Amino acid sequence: MLAKWKLREVIVLSVLAVVFAVVYLLFLQLGTVLFGLFGLIGYDMIFGIWFIVSIIAAYIIRKPGAAFLSETVAATVEVMLGNAVGPQLIISGMIQGLGAEAVFAATKWKNYSTWVLMAAGMGSSVFSFAWGFYVSGFAALSPGYVTAMFFVRLVSGALLAGLLGKYLSEGLAKTGALSSFPLGKEHKRNVTV
Amino acid sequence: MSLHEVNPSIKAFAVVISILILSLFFDPITPLLTIIWAVSITFIFGRISFKKWILLFAPFLFIAIIYVWSTMLFPRLHAGDSVIWKWGFLTLTAEGFQRGVSLGLRVLSFATLSIMFTLTTKPTDFLLSLMQQCKLPPKLAYGIMAGYRFLPLIKEEFQTLQNAHRVRGVARARTIPEKVKQIKRYVIPLLAGAIRKAERTALAMESKGFTGDKNRIFYREITVSRIDWLFFTLMIGAVLLSTFISWKLGYLQFYNGEL
Amino acid sequence: MLPFEQISAERLEFSYEDRKIFTDLTFSIGKNQSVLLLGPSGSGKSTLAFCLNRLYPEAVDGVLKGSISYEGQSLEAFKAGELNQKIGIVFQDPESQFCMLTVEEEVAFGLENFHIPREQMELKIDRALELVGLQNDKKTTIHTLSGGQKQKLALACVLALEPEVIILDEPTANLDPVSSSELVETIALIKNERPFTLIVIEHKLDDWVELIDTCLVLDSNGSLLFEGTPAQCFGEFASFLKKEGIWLPKVVEAALTAKIAGMYRGERLPLLKSELLAGLDYSFDFSKKISKTLAIKEPILEVKGIHARGHLKNINLTIHKGEQVALVGSNGAGKTTLSKCLAGLIPVTQGEIQFLGVPLSKWKEKDLFQKLGYVFQNPEHQFITDSVFEEIAFGLEHRASALSILEKIGLEKHANAHPFALSQGQKRRLSVATMLVHEQELLILDEPTFGQDANTAHEIMEILEEKSGAVMMITHDMELVDQYADTVHVLDAGELIFSGTPESLWENEEIVNRARLKLPFRKQLQDEFVRREIHVAT
């Protein structure tokens, strides 16, 4: 998969992952607060933020694997940072990344419209929820509550990962920093036309 | 033997497998025994300062307490559960309580295993080991390393941005749209700077002849020895032993995902 | 013409995104030559350098036409990465050319890429670190090194591979003057010991002049303007180069000015200070232009015995209305910390700062920053909106007046552009302008001319000169201090060791040495002139 990637793209992906690994850890604290206020579902409200790097990396780089790799690397960096959940987080990251990647794969990595980005965020929600169901033992909760958690997470994935990811990427394109990436080039064309 | 010397990949593998095994079961005893085991080896073979450890452990303790709280507030009620306490819409059953405690201990068992890994593994060693033992492509591994190097820089930039925004007189964000704007105000300059630096780093790496070639002679070889596999066996053995004791005590329960 | 052509380029042309970076370049470089690659910014110097070791065009989606050969062999005949062992490169930015965490790992990274047997690595690493004087930092984390040390490490990484050619792409652009000179000295020493071909791209030429034997000059369109010796290049074409926007060595610049004024007798412009002095008329006046004297000394900021976080010790100083103040000192002396304390961005642990008669701690933040501005080293940090216009209009009562401010700083055409998409110089001007909209009484600037070209530096100083309030500027540039400052404060290891006029600082040799400062060129010349006079007289 990596053979077709330029080193430049790999490192930019990795840097995106590093920045968002830090953001993720900050949100873990916010999540814990919401958790304290609303119980488990508090986490699901902001769960989408933890998929955002998939959306941003895929939207900027537009290569097969961008969503999966960025989320996996972000998780690895969280582990390397030392204050995260430990090596199994890498598996969570991979699964979340796969969720988004699956949606991009369904478009053959060609379509990066708003709807696809939101769907990719939701894809991560679905995959991560299934995994969380197994590892975190949601089965101990009442079915109604679990269903509510699922839908909250789905919406969060669409909004906080899909929409916010698109919004941030486009803000970034405006700065000219993405001039050598597909999104930056697209932006430039739109400005000059 | 020191935990610091155990091969990082094998250590990570042992932790992940232990967690996967623990996920299979759902009872208070198995995770409790695992916690005791993990904490003991962390301090005996890892020689970790308690202060460092508790700093990482405390948030998980908080999460565990909330977990217990959540399962007690929103329990999966079964006919025949014995009610211990009832107040308004709150109902506490013996079974619900046990499930809550199981869930909480489960979180803590994952945490103690993870902290053992985190506190005894150097990031560079982990990546070198992933390349040397797990065949992680060097392109990705060195990409991660290069990105990881940016962290202190990004931290400094973040602080500078905070100050710069104060000087510009940016008011504190209160509403949600304001907050989103504020995130953007921080994230975009950080990312724009980081991306440009990343492109320069890539060029610098290529200028030193880096091609992503998988045949690499490593300056620092991360080895695998019998001790590593002994460690692995001990770790898995300990978790299995915990489940066995739990089963003997009559607590062991498979975790069934059905609702 | 050359004893042995190591690198030769023929009809090179590079284009990127339909824009030609350079065209029709034909030149050759001989073994062990020292080449200075000159040209105005944007003339494609770096691009050319990256093409020479084949980083480009692959790394960007550019198109390279023409041919380059290395020792008679076309570059395309080399395997990927192979050429990088022969041609090493040190980049401009010390922060972004490493990928490992510690010094030894970083040097090893290059060796690993070329499959050097493990048992040889250690020796090669030690030798390379010794050459640049980093042998005691083998296990040090790269992040904790100073900028100058980082550049030396970058050089060590290249040297460890024992290359035949080393390209330096503005290696001193982000270093202070003393570290820059040290790096150049190091390179000169190594080149003596172990010959290699050197290709240097540089703006600040003074330290390099003696090392260089060939100049290659590109013009703003990326065509080859000149190829020859430095003596010829600067001696005969100086005024032409200046017109093209190319920096000149200070000696050449001074001689050119003197010559235009009819005070330089030499036929050719000189390269060395001694040559310059020999050719100068005796009536040449070395003194500084008289700085404006402040009629009324009304204090606006008073610092009384402050300490901060172990960095600063018992600092006392006063800034007066309309005063131009410079804050100087070596890296790590506490300049930025002090400046941030003065702006209330870092708390003081002891002592008091009064601004406009009110203790800093009593000010409301919003009111304070209407009266006191702070310009950060990196202009991008200060931008908070999506457009240049919004940046100025932010916080203004009459948004329309933003346009007139934009006109003043020459950015009216870019009103709708994203601040980040501006050029370096434009960003700098904009960031200074955002701090002037409220007519602040005091403006603090952290190295505003750092990494800027000569034109931008002057433009910024012009904007500041027009301003009515007081200015305090952190800088490494002693020419700037000499030209613009009324008062200069010198920090060393957290202590204020000097406050006074620039002229009195230059006379104080002890302070100048202790703070690792360099005398301004004017003063250097003057001293040498006086020394000569004495010599002649006796």
PDB file of N, CA, C and O in Angstrom, chain B residues 124 142 145 149 152 156-157 161 164-168 184-185 196 200-201 203-204 206-210 213 215-219 221, chain C residues 50 84 89 91 93 96-101 104 106 109 112-115 118 143 344 365 369 376 380-382 384 386 391 394 435:
ATOM      1  N   THR B 124      11.288   5.370  20.828  1.00  0.00           N
ATOM      2  CA  THR B 124      12.168   5.009  19.712  1.00  0.00           C
ATOM      3  C   THR B 124      12.356   3.499  19.653  1.00  0.00           C
ATOM      4  O   THR B 124      12.310   2.902  18.578  1.00  0.00           O
ATOM      5  N   TYR B 142       9.716   5.605  10.025  1.00  0.00           N
ATOM      6  CA  TYR B 142      10.501   6.839  10.119  1.00  0.00           C
ATOM      7  C   TYR B 142       9.615   8.062   9.926  1.00  0.00           C
ATOM      8  O   TYR B 142       9.907   9.135  10.438  1.00  0.00           O
ATOM      9  N   MET B 145       8.315   8.618  13.292  1.00  0.00           N
ATOM     10  CA  MET B 145       9.381   9.159  14.134  1.00  0.00           C
ATOM     11  C   MET B 145       9.553  10.655  13.847  1.00  0.00           C
ATOM     12  O   MET B 145       9.664  11.467  14.763  1.00  0.00           O
ATOM     13  N   ARG B 149       8.849  13.807  16.458  1.00  0.00           N
ATOM     14  CA  ARG B 149       9.829  14.839  16.797  1.00  0.00           C
ATOM     15  C   ARG B 149       9.194  16.226  16.863  1.00  0.00           C
ATOM     16  O   ARG B 149       9.704  17.118  17.506  1.00  0.00           O
ATOM     17  N   PRO B 152       7.389  18.560  20.706  1.00  0.00           N
ATOM     18  CA  PRO B 152       7.786  19.685  21.546  1.00  0.00           C
ATOM     19  C   PRO B 152       7.617  21.019  20.824  1.00  0.00           C
ATOM     20  O   PRO B 152       7.187  22.009  21.424  1.00  0.00           O
ATOM     21  N   GLU B 156       5.310  24.203  21.989  1.00  0.00           N
ATOM     22  CA  GLU B 156       5.785  25.581  22.116  1.00  0.00           C
ATOM     23  C   GLU B 156       4.942  26.524  21.279  1.00  0.00           C
ATOM     24  O   GLU B 156       4.567  27.609  21.718  1.00  0.00           O
ATOM     25  N   GLU B 157       4.639  26.077  20.048  1.00  0.00           N
ATOM     26  CA  GLU B 157       3.839  26.932  19.164  1.00  0.00           C
ATOM     27  C   GLU B 157       2.475  27.199  19.757  1.00  0.00           C
ATOM     28  O   GLU B 157       1.940  28.296  19.654  1.00  0.00           O
ATOM     29  N   LEU B 161       0.884  30.770  20.467  1.00  0.00           N
ATOM     30  CA  LEU B 161      -0.394  31.173  19.883  1.00  0.00           C
ATOM     31  C   LEU B 161      -1.322  31.730  20.951  1.00  0.00           C
ATOM     32  O   LEU B 161      -1.981  32.745  20.750  1.00  0.00           O
ATOM     33  N   ALA B 164      -0.185  35.142  21.733  1.00  0.00           N
ATOM     34  CA  ALA B 164      -0.416  36.042  20.607  1.00  0.00           C
ATOM     35  C   ALA B 164      -1.891  36.418  20.532  1.00  0.00           C
ATOM     36  O   ALA B 164      -2.221  37.569  20.281  1.00  0.00           O
ATOM     37  N   HIS B 165      -2.752  35.461  20.779  1.00  0.00           N
ATOM     38  CA  HIS B 165      -4.185  35.754  20.728  1.00  0.00           C
ATOM     39  C   HIS B 165      -4.595  36.694  21.862  1.00  0.00           C
ATOM     40  O   HIS B 165      -5.440  37.561  21.684  1.00  0.00           O
ATOM     41  N   ARG B 166      -3.947  36.534  23.010  1.00  0.00           N
ATOM     42  CA  ARG B 166      -4.234  37.448  24.114  1.00  0.00           C
ATOM     43  C   ARG B 166      -3.881  38.875  23.719  1.00  0.00           C
ATOM     44  O   ARG B 166      -4.640  39.806  23.961  1.00  0.00           O
ATOM     45  N   VAL B 167      -2.699  39.018  23.107  1.00  0.00           N
ATOM     46  CA  VAL B 167      -2.254  40.355  22.728  1.00  0.00           C
ATOM     47  C   VAL B 167      -3.194  40.968  21.697  1.00  0.00           C
ATOM     48  O   VAL B 167      -3.481  42.160  21.720  1.00  0.00           O
ATOM     49  N   ARG B 168      -3.688  40.129  20.779  1.00  0.00           N
ATOM     50  CA  ARG B 168      -4.614  40.644  19.775  1.00  0.00           C
ATOM     51  C   ARG B 168      -5.981  40.964  20.368  1.00  0.00           C
ATOM     52  O   ARG B 168      -6.834  41.520  19.707  1.00  0.00           O
ATOM     53  N   LYS B 184     -10.517  26.351  15.247  1.00  0.00           N
ATOM     54  CA  LYS B 184      -9.931  26.617  13.947  1.00  0.00           C
ATOM     55  C   LYS B 184      -8.756  27.583  14.065  1.00  0.00           C
ATOM     56  O   LYS B 184      -7.726  27.394  13.439  1.00  0.00           O
ATOM     57  N   ARG B 185      -8.911  28.601  14.906  1.00  0.00           N
ATOM     58  CA  ARG B 185      -7.842  29.583  15.067  1.00  0.00           C
ATOM     59  C   ARG B 185      -6.555  28.966  15.592  1.00  0.00           C
ATOM     60  O   ARG B 185      -5.470  29.469  15.328  1.00  0.00           O
ATOM     61  N   ARG B 196       4.195  22.433   6.388  1.00  0.00           N
ATOM     62  CA  ARG B 196       5.352  22.950   5.651  1.00  0.00           C
ATOM     63  C   ARG B 196       6.651  22.360   6.188  1.00  0.00           C
ATOM     64  O   ARG B 196       7.543  21.993   5.429  1.00  0.00           O
ATOM     65  N   ARG B 200       9.572  19.814   4.385  1.00  0.00           N
ATOM     66  CA  ARG B 200      11.016  20.046   4.415  1.00  0.00           C
ATOM     67  C   ARG B 200      11.743  18.853   5.020  1.00  0.00           C
ATOM     68  O   ARG B 200      12.812  18.455   4.551  1.00  0.00           O
ATOM     69  N   THR B 201      11.143  18.274   6.065  1.00  0.00           N
ATOM     70  CA  THR B 201      11.768  17.110   6.696  1.00  0.00           C
ATOM     71  C   THR B 201      11.878  15.963   5.701  1.00  0.00           C
ATOM     72  O   THR B 201      12.899  15.272   5.640  1.00  0.00           O
ATOM     73  N   LEU B 203      12.171  16.097   2.544  1.00  0.00           N
ATOM     74  CA  LEU B 203      13.250  16.392   1.602  1.00  0.00           C
ATOM     75  C   LEU B 203      14.605  16.117   2.256  1.00  0.00           C
ATOM     76  O   LEU B 203      15.501  15.522   1.654  1.00  0.00           O
ATOM     77  N   ALA B 204      14.737  16.540   3.522  1.00  0.00           N
ATOM     78  CA  ALA B 204      15.999  16.332   4.229  1.00  0.00           C
ATOM     79  C   ALA B 204      16.290  14.838   4.379  1.00  0.00           C
ATOM     80  O   ALA B 204      17.429  14.396   4.224  1.00  0.00           O
ATOM     81  N   GLU B 206      15.241  12.415   2.402  1.00  0.00           N
ATOM     82  CA  GLU B 206      15.629  11.883   1.097  1.00  0.00           C
ATOM     83  C   GLU B 206      17.055  12.300   0.743  1.00  0.00           C
ATOM     84  O   GLU B 206      17.786  11.543   0.113  1.00  0.00           O
ATOM     85  N   SER B 207      17.426  13.512   1.181  1.00  0.00           N
ATOM     86  CA  SER B 207      18.781  13.972   0.861  1.00  0.00           C
ATOM     87  C   SER B 207      19.829  13.142   1.586  1.00  0.00           C
ATOM     88  O   SER B 207      20.991  13.138   1.220  1.00  0.00           O
ATOM     89  N   LYS B 208      19.410  12.434   2.633  1.00  0.00           N
ATOM     90  CA  LYS B 208      20.352  11.547   3.313  1.00  0.00           C
ATOM     91  C   LYS B 208      20.235  10.129   2.785  1.00  0.00           C
ATOM     92  O   LYS B 208      20.672   9.176   3.436  1.00  0.00           O
ATOM     93  N   GLY B 209      19.620   9.998   1.639  1.00  0.00           N
ATOM     94  CA  GLY B 209      19.587   8.697   0.969  1.00  0.00           C
ATOM     95  C   GLY B 209      18.480   7.777   1.437  1.00  0.00           C
ATOM     96  O   GLY B 209      18.507   6.579   1.145  1.00  0.00           O
ATOM     97  N   PHE B 210      17.485   8.290   2.132  1.00  0.00           N
ATOM     98  CA  PHE B 210      16.397   7.430   2.593  1.00  0.00           C
ATOM     99  C   PHE B 210      15.438   7.164   1.448  1.00  0.00           C
ATOM    100  O   PHE B 210      14.933   8.090   0.822  1.00  0.00           O
ATOM    101  N   ASP B 213      13.676   1.751   1.599  1.00  0.00           N
ATOM    102  CA  ASP B 213      14.161   0.400   1.333  1.00  0.00           C
ATOM    103  C   ASP B 213      14.021  -0.483   2.574  1.00  0.00           C
ATOM    104  O   ASP B 213      14.362  -0.070   3.678  1.00  0.00           O
ATOM    105  N   ASN B 215      15.511  -3.382   3.179  1.00  0.00           N
ATOM    106  CA  ASN B 215      16.763  -3.971   3.651  1.00  0.00           C
ATOM    107  C   ASN B 215      17.575  -2.882   4.310  1.00  0.00           C
ATOM    108  O   ASN B 215      18.096  -2.019   3.655  1.00  0.00           O
ATOM    109  N   ARG B 216      17.651  -2.955   5.598  1.00  0.00           N
ATOM    110  CA  ARG B 216      18.295  -1.889   6.321  1.00  0.00           C
ATOM    111  C   ARG B 216      19.187  -2.502   7.369  1.00  0.00           C
ATOM    112  O   ARG B 216      18.812  -3.489   7.993  1.00  0.00           O
ATOM    113  N   ILE B 217      20.382  -1.949   7.512  1.00  0.00           N
ATOM    114  CA  ILE B 217      21.210  -2.406   8.628  1.00  0.00           C
ATOM    115  C   ILE B 217      20.991  -1.404   9.744  1.00  0.00           C
ATOM    116  O   ILE B 217      21.255  -0.217   9.566  1.00  0.00           O
ATOM    117  N   PHE B 218      20.477  -1.862  10.867  1.00  0.00           N
ATOM    118  CA  PHE B 218      20.151  -0.937  11.938  1.00  0.00           C
ATOM    119  C   PHE B 218      21.340  -0.711  12.854  1.00  0.00           C
ATOM    120  O   PHE B 218      22.031  -1.649  13.229  1.00  0.00           O
ATOM    121  N   TYR B 219      21.552   0.556  13.181  1.00  0.00           N
ATOM    122  CA  TYR B 219      22.608   0.912  14.130  1.00  0.00           C
ATOM    123  C   TYR B 219      22.285   0.284  15.476  1.00  0.00           C
ATOM    124  O   TYR B 219      23.140  -0.269  16.144  1.00  0.00           O
ATOM    125  N   GLU B 221      20.236  -2.593  17.123  1.00  0.00           N
ATOM    126  CA  GLU B 221      19.484  -3.793  16.855  1.00  0.00           C
ATOM    127  C   GLU B 221      18.622  -4.088  18.070  1.00  0.00           C
ATOM    128  O   GLU B 221      19.107  -4.082  19.198  1.00  0.00           O
TER     129      GLU B 221
ATOM    130  N   PHE C  50      18.626  21.479  -5.341  1.00  0.00           N
ATOM    131  CA  PHE C  50      17.930  20.203  -5.151  1.00  0.00           C
ATOM    132  C   PHE C  50      17.952  19.358  -6.427  1.00  0.00           C
ATOM    133  O   PHE C  50      17.880  18.138  -6.370  1.00  0.00           O
ATOM    134  N   ASN C  84      22.930  10.568  -3.245  1.00  0.00           N
ATOM    135  CA  ASN C  84      22.889  11.327  -1.992  1.00  0.00           C
ATOM    136  C   ASN C  84      24.098  11.080  -1.101  1.00  0.00           C
ATOM    137  O   ASN C  84      24.393  11.854  -0.220  1.00  0.00           O
ATOM    138  N   ILE C  89      23.668  17.606   1.640  1.00  0.00           N
ATOM    139  CA  ILE C  89      23.075  18.947   1.683  1.00  0.00           C
ATOM    140  C   ILE C  89      22.689  19.317   3.118  1.00  0.00           C
ATOM    141  O   ILE C  89      22.206  18.481   3.869  1.00  0.00           O
ATOM    142  N   PHE C  91      20.326  22.047   5.116  1.00  0.00           N
ATOM    143  CA  PHE C  91      19.223  22.943   4.795  1.00  0.00           C
ATOM    144  C   PHE C  91      19.194  24.149   5.721  1.00  0.00           C
ATOM    145  O   PHE C  91      19.915  24.230   6.717  1.00  0.00           O
ATOM    146  N   ASP C  93      16.496  25.442   7.621  1.00  0.00           N
ATOM    147  CA  ASP C  93      15.747  25.442   8.867  1.00  0.00           C
ATOM    148  C   ASP C  93      16.265  24.358   9.808  1.00  0.00           C
ATOM    149  O   ASP C  93      16.141  23.174   9.531  1.00  0.00           O
ATOM    150  N   SER C  96      13.680  21.445  10.993  1.00  0.00           N
ATOM    151  CA  SER C  96      12.952  20.454  10.204  1.00  0.00           C
ATOM    152  C   SER C  96      13.851  19.577   9.344  1.00  0.00           C
ATOM    153  O   SER C  96      13.422  19.079   8.329  1.00  0.00           O
ATOM    154  N   GLN C  97      15.103  19.376   9.748  1.00  0.00           N
ATOM    155  CA  GLN C  97      15.885  18.459   8.906  1.00  0.00           C
ATOM    156  C   GLN C  97      16.285  17.178   9.614  1.00  0.00           C
ATOM    157  O   GLN C  97      17.135  16.447   9.134  1.00  0.00           O
ATOM    158  N   PHE C  98      15.651  16.898  10.749  1.00  0.00           N
ATOM    159  CA  PHE C  98      15.984  15.666  11.452  1.00  0.00           C
ATOM    160  C   PHE C  98      14.750  14.788  11.611  1.00  0.00           C
ATOM    161  O   PHE C  98      13.636  15.270  11.602  1.00  0.00           O
ATOM    162  N   CYS C  99      14.986  13.494  11.767  1.00  0.00           N
ATOM    163  CA  CYS C  99      13.844  12.605  11.952  1.00  0.00           C
ATOM    164  C   CYS C  99      14.010  11.707  13.166  1.00  0.00           C
ATOM    165  O   CYS C  99      13.148  10.902  13.462  1.00  0.00           O
ATOM    166  N   MET C 100      15.136  11.808  13.870  1.00  0.00           N
ATOM    167  CA  MET C 100      15.336  10.953  15.029  1.00  0.00           C
ATOM    168  C   MET C 100      15.379  11.811  16.293  1.00  0.00           C
ATOM    169  O   MET C 100      15.372  13.027  16.223  1.00  0.00           O
ATOM    170  N   LEU C 101      15.453  11.160  17.441  1.00  0.00           N
ATOM    171  CA  LEU C 101      15.364  11.930  18.677  1.00  0.00           C
ATOM    172  C   LEU C 101      16.721  12.364  19.228  1.00  0.00           C
ATOM    173  O   LEU C 101      16.843  13.417  19.815  1.00  0.00           O
ATOM    174  N   GLU C 104      23.197  10.848  18.097  1.00  0.00           N
ATOM    175  CA  GLU C 104      23.852   9.696  17.457  1.00  0.00           C
ATOM    176  C   GLU C 104      22.895   8.953  16.528  1.00  0.00           C
ATOM    177  O   GLU C 104      23.272   8.510  15.454  1.00  0.00           O
ATOM    178  N   GLU C 106      20.552  10.228  14.796  1.00  0.00           N
ATOM    179  CA  GLU C 106      20.381  10.998  13.576  1.00  0.00           C
ATOM    180  C   GLU C 106      21.552  10.767  12.612  1.00  0.00           C
ATOM    181  O   GLU C 106      21.353  10.598  11.422  1.00  0.00           O
ATOM    182  N   PHE C 109      21.226   7.411  11.104  1.00  0.00           N
ATOM    183  CA  PHE C 109      20.152   7.297  10.106  1.00  0.00           C
ATOM    184  C   PHE C 109      20.706   7.306   8.678  1.00  0.00           C
ATOM    185  O   PHE C 109      20.361   6.455   7.861  1.00  0.00           O
ATOM    186  N   GLU C 112      22.726   4.144   7.956  1.00  0.00           N
ATOM    187  CA  GLU C 112      21.834   2.991   7.748  1.00  0.00           C
ATOM    188  C   GLU C 112      21.285   2.975   6.331  1.00  0.00           C
ATOM    189  O   GLU C 112      21.167   1.922   5.707  1.00  0.00           O
ATOM    190  N   ASN C 113      20.958   4.186   5.824  1.00  0.00           N
ATOM    191  CA  ASN C 113      20.401   4.264   4.475  1.00  0.00           C
ATOM    192  C   ASN C 113      21.347   3.696   3.430  1.00  0.00           C
ATOM    193  O   ASN C 113      20.911   3.225   2.384  1.00  0.00           O
ATOM    194  N   PHE C 114      22.659   3.771   3.725  1.00  0.00           N
ATOM    195  CA  PHE C 114      23.622   3.279   2.742  1.00  0.00           C
ATOM    196  C   PHE C 114      24.217   1.938   3.134  1.00  0.00           C
ATOM    197  O   PHE C 114      25.279   1.558   2.650  1.00  0.00           O
ATOM    198  N   HIS C 115      23.529   1.243   4.005  1.00  0.00           N
ATOM    199  CA  HIS C 115      23.927  -0.123   4.371  1.00  0.00           C
ATOM    200  C   HIS C 115      25.368  -0.210   4.853  1.00  0.00           C
ATOM    201  O   HIS C 115      26.091  -1.135   4.498  1.00  0.00           O
ATOM    202  N   ARG C 118      27.316  -2.486  10.516  1.00  0.00           N
ATOM    203  CA  ARG C 118      27.077  -1.955  11.856  1.00  0.00           C
ATOM    204  C   ARG C 118      28.370  -1.676  12.604  1.00  0.00           C
ATOM    205  O   ARG C 118      28.505  -0.668  13.285  1.00  0.00           O
ATOM    206  N   HIS C 143      16.276  18.079  20.313  1.00  0.00           N
ATOM    207  CA  HIS C 143      15.419  19.217  20.649  1.00  0.00           C
ATOM    208  C   HIS C 143      16.096  20.210  21.592  1.00  0.00           C
ATOM    209  O   HIS C 143      15.811  21.400  21.572  1.00  0.00           O
ATOM    210  N   GLY C 344       3.358  41.590  30.260  1.00  0.00           N
ATOM    211  CA  GLY C 344       2.430  40.915  31.162  1.00  0.00           C
ATOM    212  C   GLY C 344       2.044  39.520  30.705  1.00  0.00           C
ATOM    213  O   GLY C 344       1.057  38.959  31.161  1.00  0.00           O
ATOM    214  N   GLU C 365      -6.731  43.221  30.926  1.00  0.00           N
ATOM    215  CA  GLU C 365      -6.008  42.773  29.749  1.00  0.00           C
ATOM    216  C   GLU C 365      -6.444  43.517  28.495  1.00  0.00           C
ATOM    217  O   GLU C 365      -5.616  43.903  27.663  1.00  0.00           O
ATOM    218  N   PHE C 369      -3.728  45.865  26.214  1.00  0.00           N
ATOM    219  CA  PHE C 369      -3.244  45.595  24.857  1.00  0.00           C
ATOM    220  C   PHE C 369      -3.759  46.598  23.828  1.00  0.00           C
ATOM    221  O   PHE C 369      -3.472  46.484  22.646  1.00  0.00           O
ATOM    222  N   PHE C 376       5.290  39.057  17.676  1.00  0.00           N
ATOM    223  CA  PHE C 376       6.008  37.805  17.894  1.00  0.00           C
ATOM    224  C   PHE C 376       6.986  37.522  16.765  1.00  0.00           C
ATOM    225  O   PHE C 376       6.874  38.057  15.668  1.00  0.00           O
ATOM    226  N   GLU C 380       3.082  34.535  11.619  1.00  0.00           N
ATOM    227  CA  GLU C 380       1.878  33.710  11.464  1.00  0.00           C
ATOM    228  C   GLU C 380       1.147  33.503  12.794  1.00  0.00           C
ATOM    229  O   GLU C 380      -0.057  33.306  12.828  1.00  0.00           O
ATOM    230  N   HIS C 381       1.903  33.504  13.869  1.00  0.00           N
ATOM    231  CA  HIS C 381       1.261  33.263  15.160  1.00  0.00           C
ATOM    232  C   HIS C 381       0.227  34.311  15.501  1.00  0.00           C
ATOM    233  O   HIS C 381      -0.660  34.083  16.312  1.00  0.00           O
ATOM    234  N   GLN C 382       0.366  35.492  14.893  1.00  0.00           N
ATOM    235  CA  GLN C 382      -0.512  36.574  15.289  1.00  0.00           C
ATOM    236  C   GLN C 382      -1.769  36.680  14.458  1.00  0.00           C
ATOM    237  O   GLN C 382      -2.633  37.471  14.759  1.00  0.00           O
ATOM    238  N   ILE C 384      -5.337  35.859  13.139  1.00  0.00           N
ATOM    239  CA  ILE C 384      -6.472  35.187  13.749  1.00  0.00           C
ATOM    240  C   ILE C 384      -7.689  35.151  12.842  1.00  0.00           C
ATOM    241  O   ILE C 384      -8.714  34.635  13.211  1.00  0.00           O
ATOM    242  N   ASP C 386      -9.322  35.079   8.484  1.00  0.00           N
ATOM    243  CA  ASP C 386      -9.116  34.437   7.189  1.00  0.00           C
ATOM    244  C   ASP C 386      -8.640  35.380   6.099  1.00  0.00           C
ATOM    245  O   ASP C 386      -8.368  34.944   4.997  1.00  0.00           O
ATOM    246  N   GLU C 391      -7.752  41.002   9.336  1.00  0.00           N
ATOM    247  CA  GLU C 391      -6.675  41.091  10.324  1.00  0.00           C
ATOM    248  C   GLU C 391      -6.546  42.504  10.858  1.00  0.00           C
ATOM    249  O   GLU C 391      -6.395  42.722  12.054  1.00  0.00           O
ATOM    250  N   PHE C 394      -9.923  43.811  12.611  1.00  0.00           N
ATOM    251  CA  PHE C 394     -10.271  43.163  13.873  1.00  0.00           C
ATOM    252  C   PHE C 394     -10.096  44.132  15.041  1.00  0.00           C
ATOM    253  O   PHE C 394      -9.017  44.675  15.257  1.00  0.00           O
ATOM    254  N   MET C 435      -0.442  45.548  15.057  1.00  0.00           N
ATOM    255  CA  MET C 435      -0.103  46.037  16.392  1.00  0.00           C
ATOM    256  C   MET C 435      -0.036  47.559  16.442  1.00  0.00           C
ATOM    257  O   MET C 435       0.296  48.139  17.461  1.00  0.00           O
TER     258      MET C 435
END
